[in-house]
Amino acid sequence: MCCLLLVARDCIMFVLVDMVDTVRISPWDFHKRLNDAIAEELNKKLANKVVYNVGLCICLYDITKMDDSFIFPGDGASHTKVNFRYVVFHPFLDEVLVGKIKYCSQEGVHVTMGFFDDILIPPESLQQPAKFDEAEQVWLWEYETDEGAHDLYMDQGEEIRFRVTDEVFVDTSPTGPATATEDTAAQPGQSTGPPPEAAVEKKEAPYTLLGTISEPGLGLLSWWNN
């Protein structure tokens, strides 16, 4: 599916993906060049969206083919089948990237690339031995030297080099209400308010990267620069 690799910051983390879609152009956009109108609609639809099992869409690269446009009865808009290539953020497994620490939690170190925030380095993938400082809400590496252990903190905003170990895609397409909720009628005097917090599902990220820094040269850039 991917036909070309794009290099950024010495890393291949963007790919060009071949896609096909039928684009609807409203009548009030007929004054625009067809290519421009289609590009605008494709970016509205895809930019900053995650496509399942593809990655995070960034921007349109080019349009490779356009079929004839059609106007259907009852709809004044034009419909055009388009083949195009889109720039997608989708690092390959074992790729080494550099991001910034967004925050730390018991789950691990959360990393951001600036445009993508759903990156997690779990505790078992940190430089060991590692521990979580509850007071500071930060992970630290207990680095052993001849003079004893030194605590190297993983502070928010620090640049961090990590290796991608896994990716998780979650289908977040809308689903209908639970059948039990639909079938159960409210009894007299019974509350019909929102469900308790425990019943509310936690919103999942559609695309998550898992990483590791438990190797020489990985971790905060300041550790190795010094």
Short mmCIF file of C-alpha atoms in Angstrom, two decimals:
data_model
loop_
_atom_site.label_atom_id
_atom_site.label_comp_id
_atom_site.label_asym_id
_atom_site.label_seq_id
_atom_site.Cartn_x
_atom_site.Cartn_y
_atom_site.Cartn_z
CA MET A 1 0.00 0.00 0.00
CA CYS A 2 2.85 2.39 0.81
CA CYS A 3 4.75 3.43 -2.27
CA LEU A 4 7.36 5.89 -1.02
CA LEU A 5 9.19 6.68 2.21
CA LEU A 6 9.78 10.25 3.36
CA VAL A 7 12.75 11.06 5.57
CA ALA A 8 12.48 13.45 8.52
CA ARG A 9 15.11 14.20 11.17
CA ASP A 10 17.20 11.25 9.94
CA CYS A 11 14.23 8.96 10.54
CA ILE A 12 11.79 7.36 8.13
CA MET A 13 8.58 8.01 10.04
CA PHE A 14 6.34 9.31 7.24
CA VAL A 15 5.08 7.26 4.32
CA LEU A 16 3.12 8.01 1.17
CA VAL A 17 -0.05 5.95 0.98
CA ASP A 18 -2.10 5.34 -2.17
CA MET A 19 -5.80 6.06 -1.53
CA VAL A 20 -9.03 6.20 -3.52
CA ASP A 21 -12.13 8.22 -2.64
CA THR A 22 -15.16 9.81 -4.26
CA VAL A 23 -15.10 13.52 -3.47
CA ARG A 24 -18.25 15.65 -3.33
CA ILE A 25 -17.88 19.30 -4.38
CA SER A 26 -20.72 21.64 -3.39
CA PRO A 27 -22.17 24.01 -6.03
CA TRP A 28 -20.83 27.09 -4.23
CA ASP A 29 -17.29 25.76 -4.82
CA PHE A 30 -17.73 25.36 -8.59
CA HIS A 31 -15.86 28.64 -9.16
CA LYS A 32 -12.66 27.01 -7.88
CA ARG A 33 -10.30 24.93 -10.00
CA LEU A 34 -11.42 21.30 -9.69
CA ASN A 35 -8.00 20.15 -8.44
CA ASP A 36 -7.94 22.83 -5.75
CA ALA A 37 -11.50 22.09 -4.62
CA ILE A 38 -10.80 18.35 -4.41
CA ALA A 39 -7.53 18.91 -2.51
CA GLU A 40 -9.35 21.12 -0.01
CA GLU A 41 -12.08 18.53 0.56
CA LEU A 42 -9.58 15.68 0.97
CA ASN A 43 -7.62 17.61 3.58
CA LYS A 44 -10.83 18.53 5.42
CA LYS A 45 -11.75 14.86 5.55
CA LEU A 46 -8.37 13.27 6.34
CA ALA A 47 -5.87 15.75 7.82
CA ASN A 48 -5.07 15.00 11.48
CA LYS A 49 -7.27 11.89 11.37
CA VAL A 50 -6.21 8.32 12.07
CA VAL A 51 -7.06 5.76 9.39
CA TYR A 52 -7.38 2.29 10.90
CA ASN A 53 -4.28 0.15 10.25
CA VAL A 54 -2.76 2.96 8.15
CA GLY A 55 -1.64 5.72 10.52
CA LEU A 56 -2.11 9.43 11.24
CA CYS A 57 -2.90 11.38 8.07
CA ILE A 58 -0.88 14.59 7.74
CA CYS A 59 -1.59 16.23 4.36
CA LEU A 60 -2.30 15.57 0.69
CA TYR A 61 0.83 14.91 -1.39
CA ASP A 62 -0.62 14.75 -4.90
CA ILE A 63 -3.56 13.62 -7.02
CA THR A 64 -2.60 10.87 -9.46
CA LYS A 65 -5.89 10.32 -11.30
CA MET A 66 -9.35 11.89 -11.58
CA ASP A 67 -12.34 10.25 -13.26
CA ASP A 68 -15.16 12.18 -14.87
CA SER A 69 -17.39 14.16 -12.51
CA PHE A 70 -21.09 13.39 -12.18
CA ILE A 71 -24.10 15.28 -10.83
CA PHE A 72 -26.83 13.00 -9.51
CA PRO A 73 -30.58 13.77 -9.59
CA GLY A 74 -31.69 15.64 -6.50
CA ASP A 75 -28.12 16.68 -5.60
CA GLY A 76 -26.55 19.75 -7.21
CA ALA A 77 -23.04 18.78 -6.11
CA SER A 78 -20.47 17.09 -8.33
CA HIS A 79 -19.01 13.69 -7.44
CA THR A 80 -15.54 12.73 -8.66
CA LYS A 81 -13.64 9.47 -8.07
CA VAL A 82 -10.04 10.38 -7.24
CA ASN A 83 -6.80 8.41 -6.85
CA PHE A 84 -4.31 10.27 -4.67
CA ARG A 85 -1.31 9.93 -2.37
CA TYR A 86 -1.40 11.09 1.22
CA VAL A 87 1.43 11.76 3.69
CA VAL A 88 0.91 9.52 6.73
CA PHE A 89 2.77 9.30 10.04
CA HIS A 90 3.46 5.58 10.54
CA PRO A 91 6.90 4.68 11.94
CA PHE A 92 8.07 1.14 11.32
CA LEU A 93 8.76 -1.21 14.23
CA ASP A 94 12.28 -0.86 15.68
CA GLU A 95 12.62 2.66 14.23
CA VAL A 96 14.40 5.10 16.57
CA LEU A 97 12.64 8.46 17.06
CA VAL A 98 13.24 11.59 19.10
CA GLY A 99 10.33 13.25 20.93
CA LYS A 100 9.68 15.21 24.11
CA ILE A 101 8.35 13.97 27.45
CA LYS A 102 4.76 15.17 27.80
CA TYR A 103 4.24 13.83 31.32
CA CYS A 104 4.87 10.80 33.53
CA SER A 105 2.39 8.53 35.28
CA GLN A 106 2.31 5.10 36.89
CA GLU A 107 1.67 3.72 33.38
CA GLY A 108 5.06 4.99 32.20
CA VAL A 109 6.55 7.93 30.31
CA HIS A 110 4.19 9.66 27.86
CA VAL A 111 5.97 11.15 24.84
CA THR A 112 4.85 13.68 22.23
CA MET A 113 6.19 14.35 18.74
CA GLY A 114 4.50 17.76 18.73
CA PHE A 115 1.83 16.65 16.27
CA PHE A 116 1.23 13.18 17.80
CA ASP A 117 0.86 12.57 21.53
CA ASP A 118 -0.15 8.92 21.94
CA ILE A 119 3.28 7.40 22.62
CA LEU A 120 3.91 5.40 25.79
CA ILE A 121 7.12 3.95 27.22
CA PRO A 122 5.96 1.47 29.90
CA PRO A 123 7.91 1.03 33.16
CA GLU A 124 9.48 -2.29 32.12
CA SER A 125 10.90 -0.60 29.00
CA LEU A 126 12.75 2.17 30.87
CA GLN A 127 16.44 2.14 31.71
CA GLN A 128 16.73 -0.13 34.76
CA PRO A 129 16.63 0.15 37.70
CA ALA A 130 13.85 2.74 37.42
CA LYS A 131 11.37 4.01 39.99
CA PHE A 132 8.43 6.42 40.06
CA ASP A 133 8.70 9.46 42.33
CA GLU A 134 5.15 9.94 43.65
CA ALA A 135 5.84 13.41 45.03
CA GLU A 136 7.31 14.77 41.79
CA GLN A 137 5.19 12.55 39.51
CA VAL A 138 8.24 11.67 37.46
CA TRP A 139 10.20 8.54 36.57
CA LEU A 140 13.91 8.35 37.33
CA TRP A 141 16.79 6.07 36.41
CA GLU A 142 18.94 4.99 39.37
CA TYR A 143 22.21 5.10 37.48
CA GLU A 144 24.98 3.13 39.18
CA THR A 145 28.54 4.55 39.25
CA ASP A 146 31.68 3.81 41.24
CA GLU A 147 30.63 6.64 43.57
CA GLY A 148 27.16 5.20 44.13
CA ALA A 149 23.74 5.62 42.54
CA HIS A 150 22.72 8.87 40.84
CA ASP A 151 19.06 9.66 40.21
CA LEU A 152 18.54 10.77 36.61
CA TYR A 153 15.08 12.34 36.35
CA MET A 154 12.87 12.15 33.25
CA ASP A 155 11.41 15.63 33.48
CA GLN A 156 8.58 17.06 31.40
CA GLY A 157 9.76 18.78 28.22
CA GLU A 158 13.07 16.88 28.01
CA GLU A 159 14.02 15.45 24.61
CA ILE A 160 14.02 11.67 24.61
CA ARG A 161 15.27 9.11 22.09
CA PHE A 162 13.26 5.86 21.98
CA ARG A 163 12.79 2.80 19.80
CA VAL A 164 9.33 1.83 18.57
CA THR A 165 8.46 -1.68 19.79
CA ASP A 166 4.76 -2.00 19.01
CA GLU A 167 1.72 -0.21 17.62
CA VAL A 168 -1.92 -0.48 18.62
CA PHE A 169 -4.84 0.47 16.39
CA VAL A 170 -8.31 0.71 17.93
CA ASP A 171 -11.48 0.92 15.85
CA THR A 172 -13.23 3.98 17.31
CA SER A 173 -16.12 3.98 14.84
CA PRO A 174 -19.43 5.03 16.46
CA THR A 175 -21.55 2.20 17.82
CA GLY A 176 -25.21 2.09 18.80
CA PRO A 177 -26.44 2.21 22.40
CA ALA A 178 -26.31 -0.95 24.47
CA THR A 179 -29.30 -3.24 23.95
CA ALA A 180 -29.89 -3.57 27.69
CA THR A 181 -30.19 0.19 28.00
CA GLU A 182 -32.71 0.35 25.17
CA ASP A 183 -34.85 -2.51 26.47
CA THR A 184 -35.01 -1.44 30.11
CA ALA A 185 -37.83 1.02 30.81
CA ALA A 186 -37.50 3.46 33.69
CA GLN A 187 -39.61 2.56 36.71
CA PRO A 188 -41.65 5.17 38.60
CA GLY A 189 -39.35 7.17 40.84
CA GLN A 190 -36.28 5.70 39.18
CA SER A 191 -33.57 8.10 38.01
CA THR A 192 -33.04 8.36 34.24
CA GLY A 193 -29.88 10.46 34.54
CA PRO A 194 -26.46 9.61 33.11
CA PRO A 195 -24.83 6.31 34.11
CA PRO A 196 -22.31 6.27 36.99
CA GLU A 197 -18.66 6.96 36.18
CA ALA A 198 -17.82 3.27 36.45
CA ALA A 199 -20.19 2.54 33.59
CA VAL A 200 -18.74 5.20 31.30
CA GLU A 201 -16.14 3.74 28.96
CA LYS A 202 -12.74 5.38 28.89
CA LYS A 203 -12.07 6.98 25.52
CA GLU A 204 -9.33 5.07 23.74
CA ALA A 205 -6.78 6.56 21.38
CA PRO A 206 -7.27 5.25 17.82
CA TYR A 207 -3.51 4.84 17.30
CA THR A 208 -0.87 4.32 19.99
CA LEU A 209 2.86 3.68 19.75
CA LEU A 210 4.75 1.74 22.41
CA GLY A 211 8.46 2.35 22.85
CA THR A 212 11.54 1.39 24.83
CA ILE A 213 14.61 3.21 26.14
CA SER A 214 16.21 0.21 27.87
CA GLU A 215 19.23 0.13 25.56
CA PRO A 216 22.55 2.03 25.41
CA GLY A 217 22.15 5.39 23.67
CA LEU A 218 18.40 5.57 24.28
CA GLY A 219 16.70 7.84 26.80
CA LEU A 220 17.12 11.54 27.47
CA LEU A 221 19.50 13.18 25.03
CA SER A 222 21.12 15.06 27.93
CA TRP A 223 22.22 11.76 29.49
CA TRP A 224 24.41 10.86 26.53
CA ASN A 225 25.45 14.39 25.50
CA ASN A 226 27.05 14.84 28.91
#
